[in-house]
Coordinates of C-alpha atoms and ligand atoms in Angstrom, one line a residue:
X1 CA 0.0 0.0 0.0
X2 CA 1.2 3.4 -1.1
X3 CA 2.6 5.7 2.1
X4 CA 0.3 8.5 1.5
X5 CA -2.6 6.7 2.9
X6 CA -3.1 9.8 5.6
X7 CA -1.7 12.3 3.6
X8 CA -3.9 15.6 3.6
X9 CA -3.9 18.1 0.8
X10 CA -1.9 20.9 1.6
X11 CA -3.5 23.8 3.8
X12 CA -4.7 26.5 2.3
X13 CA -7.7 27.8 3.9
X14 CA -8.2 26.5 7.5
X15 CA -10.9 26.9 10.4
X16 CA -9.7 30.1 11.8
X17 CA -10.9 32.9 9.7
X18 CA -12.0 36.0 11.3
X19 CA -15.0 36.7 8.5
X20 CA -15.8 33.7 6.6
X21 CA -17.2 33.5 3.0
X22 CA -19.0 30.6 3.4
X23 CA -20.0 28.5 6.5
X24 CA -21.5 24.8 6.2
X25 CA -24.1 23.8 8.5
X26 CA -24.2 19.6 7.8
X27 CA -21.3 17.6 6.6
X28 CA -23.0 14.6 4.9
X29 CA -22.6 14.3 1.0
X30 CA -24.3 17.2 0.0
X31 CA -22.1 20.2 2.4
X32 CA -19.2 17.6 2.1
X33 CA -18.8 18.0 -1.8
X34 CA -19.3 21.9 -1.4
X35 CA -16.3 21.7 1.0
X36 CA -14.0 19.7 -1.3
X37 CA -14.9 21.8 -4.5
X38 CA -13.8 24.5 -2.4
X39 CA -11.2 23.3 -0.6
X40 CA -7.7 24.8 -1.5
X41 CA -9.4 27.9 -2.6
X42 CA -7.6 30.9 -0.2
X43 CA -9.7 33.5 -1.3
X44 CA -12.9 31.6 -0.2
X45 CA -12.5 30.9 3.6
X46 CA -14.9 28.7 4.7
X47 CA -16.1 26.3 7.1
X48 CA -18.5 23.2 7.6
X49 CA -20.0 22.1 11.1
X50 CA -21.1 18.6 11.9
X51 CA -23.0 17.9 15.4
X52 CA -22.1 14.7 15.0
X53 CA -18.6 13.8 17.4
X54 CA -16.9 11.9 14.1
X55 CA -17.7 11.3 10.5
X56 CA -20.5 9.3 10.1
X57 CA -23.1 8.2 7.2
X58 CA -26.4 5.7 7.9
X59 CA -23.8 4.0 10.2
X60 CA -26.6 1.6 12.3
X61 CA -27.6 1.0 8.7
X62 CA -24.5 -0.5 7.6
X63 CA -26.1 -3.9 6.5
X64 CA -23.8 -6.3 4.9
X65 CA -24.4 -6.9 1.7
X66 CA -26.1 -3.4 1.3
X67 CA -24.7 -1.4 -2.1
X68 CA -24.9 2.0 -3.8
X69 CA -27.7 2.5 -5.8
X70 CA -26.2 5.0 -7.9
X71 CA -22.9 4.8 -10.5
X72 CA -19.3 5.3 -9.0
X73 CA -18.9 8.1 -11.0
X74 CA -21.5 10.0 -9.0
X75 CA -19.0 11.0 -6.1
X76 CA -18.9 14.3 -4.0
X77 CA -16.9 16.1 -7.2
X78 CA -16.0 14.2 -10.3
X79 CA -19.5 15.2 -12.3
X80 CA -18.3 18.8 -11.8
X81 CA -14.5 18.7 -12.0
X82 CA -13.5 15.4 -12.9
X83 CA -9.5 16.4 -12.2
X84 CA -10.6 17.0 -8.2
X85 CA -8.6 14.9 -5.8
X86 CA -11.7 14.1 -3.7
X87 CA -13.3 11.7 -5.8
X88 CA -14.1 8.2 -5.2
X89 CA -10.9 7.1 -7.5
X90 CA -8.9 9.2 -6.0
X91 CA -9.5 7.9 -2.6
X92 CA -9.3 4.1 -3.8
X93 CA -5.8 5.4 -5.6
X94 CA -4.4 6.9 -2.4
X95 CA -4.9 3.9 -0.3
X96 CA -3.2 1.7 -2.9
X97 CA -6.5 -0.5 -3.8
X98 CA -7.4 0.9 -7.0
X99 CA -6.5 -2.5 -9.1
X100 CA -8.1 -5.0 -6.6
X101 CA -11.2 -2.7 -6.6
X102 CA -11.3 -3.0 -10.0
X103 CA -10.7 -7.1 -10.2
X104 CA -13.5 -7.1 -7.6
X105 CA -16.1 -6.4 -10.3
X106 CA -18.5 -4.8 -8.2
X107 CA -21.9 -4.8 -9.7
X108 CA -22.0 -1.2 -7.3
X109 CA -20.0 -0.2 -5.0
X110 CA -20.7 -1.5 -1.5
X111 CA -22.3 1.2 1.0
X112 CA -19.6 0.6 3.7
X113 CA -16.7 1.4 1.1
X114 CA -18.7 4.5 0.0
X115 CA -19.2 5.7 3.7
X116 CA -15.4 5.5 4.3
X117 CA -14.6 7.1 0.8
X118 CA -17.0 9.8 2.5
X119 CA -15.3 10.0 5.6
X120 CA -12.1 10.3 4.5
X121 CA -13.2 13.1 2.4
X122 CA -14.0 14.8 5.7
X123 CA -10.1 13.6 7.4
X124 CA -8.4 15.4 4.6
X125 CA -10.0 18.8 5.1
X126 CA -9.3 20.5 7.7
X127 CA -12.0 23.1 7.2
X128 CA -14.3 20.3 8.6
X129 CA -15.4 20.5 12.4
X130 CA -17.6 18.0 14.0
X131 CA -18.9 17.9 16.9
X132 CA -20.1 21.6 16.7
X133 CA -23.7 21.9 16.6
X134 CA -25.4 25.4 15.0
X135 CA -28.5 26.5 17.3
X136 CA -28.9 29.8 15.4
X137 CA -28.5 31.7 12.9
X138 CA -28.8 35.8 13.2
X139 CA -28.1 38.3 10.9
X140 CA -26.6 41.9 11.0
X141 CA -25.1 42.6 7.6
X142 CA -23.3 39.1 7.9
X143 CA -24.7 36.0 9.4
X144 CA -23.2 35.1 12.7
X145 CA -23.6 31.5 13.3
X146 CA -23.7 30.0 17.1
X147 CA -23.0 26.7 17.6
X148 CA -22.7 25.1 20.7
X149 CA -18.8 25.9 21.2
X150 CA -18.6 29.7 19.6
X151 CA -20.0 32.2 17.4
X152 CA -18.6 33.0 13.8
X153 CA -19.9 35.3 11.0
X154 CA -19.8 34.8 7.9
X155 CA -21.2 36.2 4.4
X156 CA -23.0 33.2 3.5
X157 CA -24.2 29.6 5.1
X158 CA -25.3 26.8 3.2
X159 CA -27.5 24.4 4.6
X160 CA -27.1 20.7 4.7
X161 CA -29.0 19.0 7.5
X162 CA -30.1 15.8 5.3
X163 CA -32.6 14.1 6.8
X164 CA -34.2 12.1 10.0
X165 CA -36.0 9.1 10.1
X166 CA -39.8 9.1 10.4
X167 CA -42.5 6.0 11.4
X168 CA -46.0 6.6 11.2
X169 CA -48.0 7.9 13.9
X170 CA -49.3 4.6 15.3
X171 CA -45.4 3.8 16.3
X172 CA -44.5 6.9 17.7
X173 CA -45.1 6.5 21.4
X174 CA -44.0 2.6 21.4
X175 CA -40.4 3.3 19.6
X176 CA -37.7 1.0 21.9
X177 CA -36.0 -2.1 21.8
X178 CA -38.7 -4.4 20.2
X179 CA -40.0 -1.5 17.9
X180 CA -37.5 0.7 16.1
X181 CA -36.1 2.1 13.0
X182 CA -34.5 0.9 10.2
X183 CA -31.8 3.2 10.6
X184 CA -30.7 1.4 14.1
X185 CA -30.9 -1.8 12.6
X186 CA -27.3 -2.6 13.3
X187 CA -26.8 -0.9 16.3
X188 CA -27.2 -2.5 19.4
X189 CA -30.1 -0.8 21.0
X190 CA -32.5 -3.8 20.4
X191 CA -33.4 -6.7 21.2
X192 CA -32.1 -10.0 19.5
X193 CA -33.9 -11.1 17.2
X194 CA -33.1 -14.3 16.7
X195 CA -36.2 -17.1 17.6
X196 CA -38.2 -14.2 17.6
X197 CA -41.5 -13.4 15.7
X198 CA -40.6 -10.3 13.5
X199 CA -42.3 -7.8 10.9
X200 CA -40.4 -5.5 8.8
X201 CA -42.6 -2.3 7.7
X202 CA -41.9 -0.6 4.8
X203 CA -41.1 -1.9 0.7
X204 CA -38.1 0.1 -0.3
X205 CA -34.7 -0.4 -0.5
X206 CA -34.2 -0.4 3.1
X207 CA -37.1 -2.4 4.1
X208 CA -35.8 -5.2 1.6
X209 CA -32.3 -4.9 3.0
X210 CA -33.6 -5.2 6.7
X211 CA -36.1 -8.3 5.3
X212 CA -33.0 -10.0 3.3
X213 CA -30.7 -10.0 6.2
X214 CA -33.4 -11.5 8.5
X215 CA -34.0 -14.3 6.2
X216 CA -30.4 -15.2 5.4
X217 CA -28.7 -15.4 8.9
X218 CA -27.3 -18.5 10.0
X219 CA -29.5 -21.1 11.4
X220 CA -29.2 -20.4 15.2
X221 CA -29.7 -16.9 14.5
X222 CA -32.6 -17.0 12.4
X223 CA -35.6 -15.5 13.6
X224 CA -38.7 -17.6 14.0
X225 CA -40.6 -15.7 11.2
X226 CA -40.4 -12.5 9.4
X227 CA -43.3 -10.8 7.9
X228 CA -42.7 -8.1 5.4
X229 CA -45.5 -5.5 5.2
X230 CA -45.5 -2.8 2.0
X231 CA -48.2 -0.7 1.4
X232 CA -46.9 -0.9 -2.2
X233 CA -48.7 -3.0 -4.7
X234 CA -45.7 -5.6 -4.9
X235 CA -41.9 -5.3 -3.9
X236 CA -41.2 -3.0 -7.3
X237 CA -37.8 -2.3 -8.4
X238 CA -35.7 0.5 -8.8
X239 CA -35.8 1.7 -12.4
X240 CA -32.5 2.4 -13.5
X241 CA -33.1 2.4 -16.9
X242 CA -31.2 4.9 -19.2
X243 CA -34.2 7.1 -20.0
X244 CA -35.4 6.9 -16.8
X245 CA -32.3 8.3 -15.4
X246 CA -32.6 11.0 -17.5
X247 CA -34.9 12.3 -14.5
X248 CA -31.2 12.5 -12.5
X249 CA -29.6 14.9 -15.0
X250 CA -28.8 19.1 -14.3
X251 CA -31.1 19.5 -17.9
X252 CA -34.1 17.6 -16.5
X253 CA -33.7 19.3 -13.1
X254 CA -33.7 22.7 -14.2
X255 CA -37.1 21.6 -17.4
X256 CA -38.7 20.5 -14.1
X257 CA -37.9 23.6 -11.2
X258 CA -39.9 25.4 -14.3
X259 CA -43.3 23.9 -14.1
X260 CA -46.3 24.4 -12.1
X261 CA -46.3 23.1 -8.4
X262 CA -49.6 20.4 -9.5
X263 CA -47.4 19.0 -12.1
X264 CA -43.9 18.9 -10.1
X265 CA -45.5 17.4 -7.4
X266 CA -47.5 14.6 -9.5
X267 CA -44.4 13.7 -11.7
X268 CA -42.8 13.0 -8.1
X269 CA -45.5 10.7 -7.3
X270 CA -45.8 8.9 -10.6
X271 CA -42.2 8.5 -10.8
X272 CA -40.7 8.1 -7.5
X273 CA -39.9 4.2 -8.1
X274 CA -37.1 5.3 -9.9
X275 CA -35.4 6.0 -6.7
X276 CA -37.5 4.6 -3.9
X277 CA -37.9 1.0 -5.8
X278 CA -35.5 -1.7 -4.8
X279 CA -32.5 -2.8 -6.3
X280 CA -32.7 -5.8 -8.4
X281 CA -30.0 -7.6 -6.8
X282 CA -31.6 -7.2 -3.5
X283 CA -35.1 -8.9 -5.0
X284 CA -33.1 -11.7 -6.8
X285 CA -31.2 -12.6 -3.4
X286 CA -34.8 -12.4 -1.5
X287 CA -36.6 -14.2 -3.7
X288 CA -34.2 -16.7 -4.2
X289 CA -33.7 -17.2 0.0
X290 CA -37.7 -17.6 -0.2
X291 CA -36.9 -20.4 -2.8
X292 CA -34.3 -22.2 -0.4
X293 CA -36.1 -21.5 2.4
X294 CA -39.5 -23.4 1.5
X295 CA -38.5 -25.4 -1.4
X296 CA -34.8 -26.7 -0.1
X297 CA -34.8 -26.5 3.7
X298 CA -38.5 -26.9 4.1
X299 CA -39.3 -24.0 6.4
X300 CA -42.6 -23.4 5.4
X301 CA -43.0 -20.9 8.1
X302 CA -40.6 -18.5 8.3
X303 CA -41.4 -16.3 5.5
X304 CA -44.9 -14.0 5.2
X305 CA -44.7 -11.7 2.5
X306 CA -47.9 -9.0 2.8
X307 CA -47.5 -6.6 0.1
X308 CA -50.8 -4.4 -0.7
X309 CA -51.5 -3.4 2.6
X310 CA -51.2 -0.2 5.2
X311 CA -50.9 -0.5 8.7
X312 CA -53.5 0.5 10.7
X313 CA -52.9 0.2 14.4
X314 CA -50.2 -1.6 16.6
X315 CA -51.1 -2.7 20.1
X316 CA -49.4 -4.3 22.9
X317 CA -50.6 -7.9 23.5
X318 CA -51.3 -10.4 26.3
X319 CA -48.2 -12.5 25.1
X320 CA -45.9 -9.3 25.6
X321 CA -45.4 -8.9 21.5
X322 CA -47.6 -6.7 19.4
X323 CA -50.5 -7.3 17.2
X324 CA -50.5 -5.4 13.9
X325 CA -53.7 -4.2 12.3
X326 CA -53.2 -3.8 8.5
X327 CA -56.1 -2.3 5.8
X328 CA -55.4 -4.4 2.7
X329 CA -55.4 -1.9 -0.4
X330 CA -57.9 -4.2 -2.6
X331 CA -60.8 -4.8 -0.3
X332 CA -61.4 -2.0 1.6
X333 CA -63.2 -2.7 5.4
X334 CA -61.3 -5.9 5.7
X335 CA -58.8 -5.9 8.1
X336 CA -56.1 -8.1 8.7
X337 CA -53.5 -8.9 11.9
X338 CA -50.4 -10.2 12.8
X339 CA -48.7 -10.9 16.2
X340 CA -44.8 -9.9 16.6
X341 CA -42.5 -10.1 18.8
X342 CA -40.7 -7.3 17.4
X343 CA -41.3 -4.4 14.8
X344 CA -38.9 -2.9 12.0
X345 CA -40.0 0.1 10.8
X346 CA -38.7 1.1 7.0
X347 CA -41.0 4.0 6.7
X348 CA -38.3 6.3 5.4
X349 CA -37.2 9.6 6.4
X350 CA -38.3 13.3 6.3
X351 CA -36.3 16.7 6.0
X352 CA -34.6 17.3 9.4
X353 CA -35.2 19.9 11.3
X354 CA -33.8 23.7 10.9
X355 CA -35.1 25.6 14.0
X356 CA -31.6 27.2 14.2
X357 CA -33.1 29.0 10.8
X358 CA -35.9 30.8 14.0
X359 CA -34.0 34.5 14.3
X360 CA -34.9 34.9 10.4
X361 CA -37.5 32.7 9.7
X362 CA -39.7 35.5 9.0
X363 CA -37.6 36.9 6.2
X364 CA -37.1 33.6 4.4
X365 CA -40.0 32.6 1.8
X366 CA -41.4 29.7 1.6
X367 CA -43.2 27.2 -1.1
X368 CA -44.8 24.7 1.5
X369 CA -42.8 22.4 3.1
X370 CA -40.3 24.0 2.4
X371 CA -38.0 27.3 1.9
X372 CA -38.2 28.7 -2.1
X373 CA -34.7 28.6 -3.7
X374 CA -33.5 30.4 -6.7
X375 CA -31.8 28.6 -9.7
X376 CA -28.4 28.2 -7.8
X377 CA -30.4 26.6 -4.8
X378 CA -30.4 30.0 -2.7
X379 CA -33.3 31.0 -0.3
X380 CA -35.0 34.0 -1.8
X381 CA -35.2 36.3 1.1
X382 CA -35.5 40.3 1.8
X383 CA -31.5 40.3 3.1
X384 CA -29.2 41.8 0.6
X385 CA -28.4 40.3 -2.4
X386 CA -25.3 39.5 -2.0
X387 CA -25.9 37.5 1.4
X388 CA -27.4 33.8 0.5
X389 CA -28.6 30.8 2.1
X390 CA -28.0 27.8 0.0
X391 CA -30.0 25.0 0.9
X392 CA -28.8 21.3 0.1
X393 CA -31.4 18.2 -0.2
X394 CA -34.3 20.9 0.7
X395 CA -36.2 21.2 -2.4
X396 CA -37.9 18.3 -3.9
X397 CA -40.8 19.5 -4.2
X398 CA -39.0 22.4 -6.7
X399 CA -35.9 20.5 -7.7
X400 CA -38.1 16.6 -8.3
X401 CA -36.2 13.3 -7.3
X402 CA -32.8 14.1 -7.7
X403 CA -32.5 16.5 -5.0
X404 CA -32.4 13.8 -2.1
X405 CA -30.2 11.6 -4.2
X406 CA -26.4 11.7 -5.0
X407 CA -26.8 12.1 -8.9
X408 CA -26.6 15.7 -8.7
X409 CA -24.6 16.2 -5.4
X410 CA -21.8 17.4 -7.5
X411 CA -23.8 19.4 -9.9
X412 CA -25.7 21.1 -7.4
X413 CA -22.5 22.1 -5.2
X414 CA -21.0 23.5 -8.4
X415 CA -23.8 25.7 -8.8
X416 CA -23.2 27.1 -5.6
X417 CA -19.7 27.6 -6.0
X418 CA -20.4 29.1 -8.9
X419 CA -22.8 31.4 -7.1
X420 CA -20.1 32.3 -4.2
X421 CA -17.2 33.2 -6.9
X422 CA -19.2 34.8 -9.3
X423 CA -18.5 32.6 -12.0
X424 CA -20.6 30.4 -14.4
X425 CA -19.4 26.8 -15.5
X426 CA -20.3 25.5 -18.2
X427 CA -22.8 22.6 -18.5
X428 CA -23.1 19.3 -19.6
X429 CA -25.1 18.9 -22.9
X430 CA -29.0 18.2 -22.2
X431 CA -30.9 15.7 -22.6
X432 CA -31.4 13.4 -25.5
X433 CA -34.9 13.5 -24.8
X434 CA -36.6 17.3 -25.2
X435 CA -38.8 17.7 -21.9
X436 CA -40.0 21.3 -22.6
X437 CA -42.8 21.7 -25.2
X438 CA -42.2 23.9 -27.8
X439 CA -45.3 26.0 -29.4
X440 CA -45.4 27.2 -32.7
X441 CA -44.3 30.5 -32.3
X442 CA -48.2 31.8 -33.1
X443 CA -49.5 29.7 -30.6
X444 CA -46.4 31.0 -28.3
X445 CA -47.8 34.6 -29.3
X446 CA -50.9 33.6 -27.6
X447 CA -49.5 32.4 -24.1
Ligands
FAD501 C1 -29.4 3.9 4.1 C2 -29.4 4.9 3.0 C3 -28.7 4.7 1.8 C4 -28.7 5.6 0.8 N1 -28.1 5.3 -0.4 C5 -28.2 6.1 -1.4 C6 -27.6 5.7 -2.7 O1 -27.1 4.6 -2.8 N2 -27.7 6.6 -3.7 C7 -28.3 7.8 -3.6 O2 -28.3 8.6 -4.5 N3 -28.8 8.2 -2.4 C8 -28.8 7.4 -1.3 N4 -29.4 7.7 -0.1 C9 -30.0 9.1 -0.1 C10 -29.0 10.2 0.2 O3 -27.9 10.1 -0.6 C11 -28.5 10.2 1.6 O4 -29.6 10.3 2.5 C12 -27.5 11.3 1.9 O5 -26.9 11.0 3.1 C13 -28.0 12.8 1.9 O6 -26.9 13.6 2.2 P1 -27.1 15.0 3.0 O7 -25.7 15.6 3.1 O8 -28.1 15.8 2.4 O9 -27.6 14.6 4.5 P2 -27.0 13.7 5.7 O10 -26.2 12.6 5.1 O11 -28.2 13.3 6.5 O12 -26.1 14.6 6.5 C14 -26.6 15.7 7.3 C15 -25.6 16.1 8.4 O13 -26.1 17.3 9.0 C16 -25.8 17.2 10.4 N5 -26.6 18.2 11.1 C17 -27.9 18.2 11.2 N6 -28.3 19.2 12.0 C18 -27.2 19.9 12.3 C19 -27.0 21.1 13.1 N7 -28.0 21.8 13.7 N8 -25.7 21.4 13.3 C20 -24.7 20.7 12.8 N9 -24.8 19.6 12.0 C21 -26.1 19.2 11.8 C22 -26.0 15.7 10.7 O14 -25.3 15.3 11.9 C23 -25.6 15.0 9.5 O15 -24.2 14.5 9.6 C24 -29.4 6.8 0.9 C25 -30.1 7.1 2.1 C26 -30.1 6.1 3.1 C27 -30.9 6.4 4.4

């Protein structure tokens, strides 16, 4: 292995700046690929906070097996400045594995390799802080930002908070060790569940990965059944077809921030299998463990696979599990339940919060759910124009699918760079499809 495997880029900028250009709040993907495109830049100072003590990404979600959904080439930087030593190669170069990665013949690249490509993103810039949470942000001709260790101003913050994970109401109050999140599935906060009666709730990607490692553990760690409830029609795949990811391109992005709100928010409806569906390696594995399962090692029991139907209710029962309650989407009044010992909830995950936003709240607008953004993802607000909040993975209800997803990470931070220096890049060519219609020009007269 190559010596340089801790080598940092040499410092340029650093995390003591009296007036900075641009301050971070978040360092997962989205602030992180900000902060490398504008790492080495000396005229820029700027700094990213991170609550969080260390580095981390979905760690208690770590499930073996468990891949990227998205190409290699969509890193933190390589989409918008390919010759950027923080990309995914680069980091595979550095620590000398670059030729076994590629004899490995990934089909995608595992989530745990991403993760510490991501963290050691974060190790090589030292304009990264963690463990510094932001409670508020004021402003008085520059933003001061307070965090829970100091105070520091700065022309410009951009927000990356990500996201938090959500269950329904009915789980809300019951959330411990025999009901939790997906997102502690690895950690240690629950009980075993192996001999025990378990549902997984939830048909996405993480709901199948939480249902496929259930089902394939080793004999005297299997549970004693696993019910996997989707209120999806069927366990539907990910389409990652090459039209269909022409929805994850700048050119679609920007046809789509230009429509009406009815239409944005139905074309995120009708298409949001092509990034909530599930991997189709993840559904060959499961259904082929349902094969061995019943057909080879003649458990006829262990599986229960309930698509089609929303839960209703959970209670407490006399046998210290829960009992389920589910509506079934075709025949409406019939109600079905299921007793568990313990629940796995894959109900997904919802912006976090930004109360430290509260001091100028009021001067912020706001398109429902959440805050209106210009073209280069900037708050439109009555501060000066030259004083911008950015928002990261805020907007997809004006930005569609892609905004919670890494396909345009890279892009997105390049806008903003952009935005910050003054500068314009130039872009990929569009689409091959042509998304916008185009009038004749009488009929444009008309509009
Ligand atoms: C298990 C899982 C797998 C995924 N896999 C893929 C995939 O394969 N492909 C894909 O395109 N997308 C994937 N996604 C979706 C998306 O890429 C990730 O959710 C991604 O982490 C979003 O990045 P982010 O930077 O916006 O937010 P996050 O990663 O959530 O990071 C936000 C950070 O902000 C910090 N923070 C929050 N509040 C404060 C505060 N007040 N002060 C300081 N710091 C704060 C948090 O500690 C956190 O570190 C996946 C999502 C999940 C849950």
């Amino acid at each position: 292995m190559g010596k340089s495997v801790e080598n940092r880029i040499p410092e340029t900028g650093g995390h003591q700046s009296a007036q900075y250009r641009c301050v971070g709040i978040g360092v997962g993907p989205a602030n992180l690929s900000l902060a490398s495109l504008l790492y080495g830049r000396s005229e820029t100072p700027n700094l990213f906070l991170d609550q969080r003590e260390q580095f981390g990404w979905h760690d208690n979600q770590q499930i073996p097996g468990a891949a990227l959904q998205v190409s290699l080439l969509k890193d933190l930087v390589l989409l918008s400045d390919p010759t950027n030593g923080f990309s995914f190669l680069s980091y595979l170069h550095e620590q000398g594995k670059i030729y076994h990665f590629i004899n490995a013949q990934y089909e995608a690249v595992p989530r745990r390799e991403f993760r510490n490509y991501l963290e050691w993103a974060s190790r090589r810039n030292e304009n990264i802080v963690f463990g510094e949470k932001v409670l508020a942000v004021e402003f008085d001709r520059s933003f001061v930002v307070h965090t829970n260790r100091r105070s520091v101003t700065t022309d410009n913050i951009c927000v990356g908070v990500g996201t938090r994970p959500w269950v329904p109401e009915q789980a809300r109050d019951k959330l411990g060790d025999t009901q939790f999140h997906v997102s502690d599935f690895t950690a240690e906060t629950h009980v075993d569940l192996d001999g025990k009666r378990v549902a997984v709730v939830g048909g996405g990607q993480s709901g199948a990965e939480a249902f496929l490692d259930l089902i394939s553990r080793p004999p005297k760690e299997l549970p004693r059944r696993v019910t996997w409830i989707s209120r999806r029609g069927n366990y539907f795949p990910i389409d990652d077809s090459p039209f269909t990811n022409e929805y994850y391109m700048p050119s679609y992005s920007e046809y789509f921030s230009g429509l009406d709100k009815a239409v944005r928010e139905s074309l995120n409806n009708r298409n949001v299998l092509s990034s909530d569906g599930i991997s189709a390696s993840t559904l060959r594995d499961i259904y082929q463990r349902c094969y061995e399962h019943r057909f080879i090692a003649g458990a006829h029991d262990l599986l229960a696979l309930l698509p089609n139907r929303g839960v209703t209710d959970v209670t407490g029962n006399e046998s210290g599990g829960w009992t389920i309650k589910m509506g079934h989407n075709d025949r409406p009044g019939v109600i079905e339940h299921v007793d568990v010992d313990a629940i796995v909830w894959a109900t997904g995950f919802r912006p976090a919060s930004t109360d430290f936003l509260a001091p100028i709240e009021s001067r912020l607008e706001r398109e429902g759910d959440e805050y209106r953004i210009d073209q280069d993802f900037a708050v439109q607000w009555d501060g000066p124009r030259d004083r911008l909040i950015f928002m990261q993975n805020a907007a997809r209800g004006q930005r569609g699918l892609a905004d919670p997803n890494l396909s345009l990470t890279a892009w997105r931070s390049r806008r903003i760079l952009d935005r910050l220096l003054g500068v314009g890049s130039n872009e990929q060519l569009p689409s091959f499809v042509e998304w916008s219609a185009k009038p004749p020009a009488d009929e444009l007269d008309a509009l």
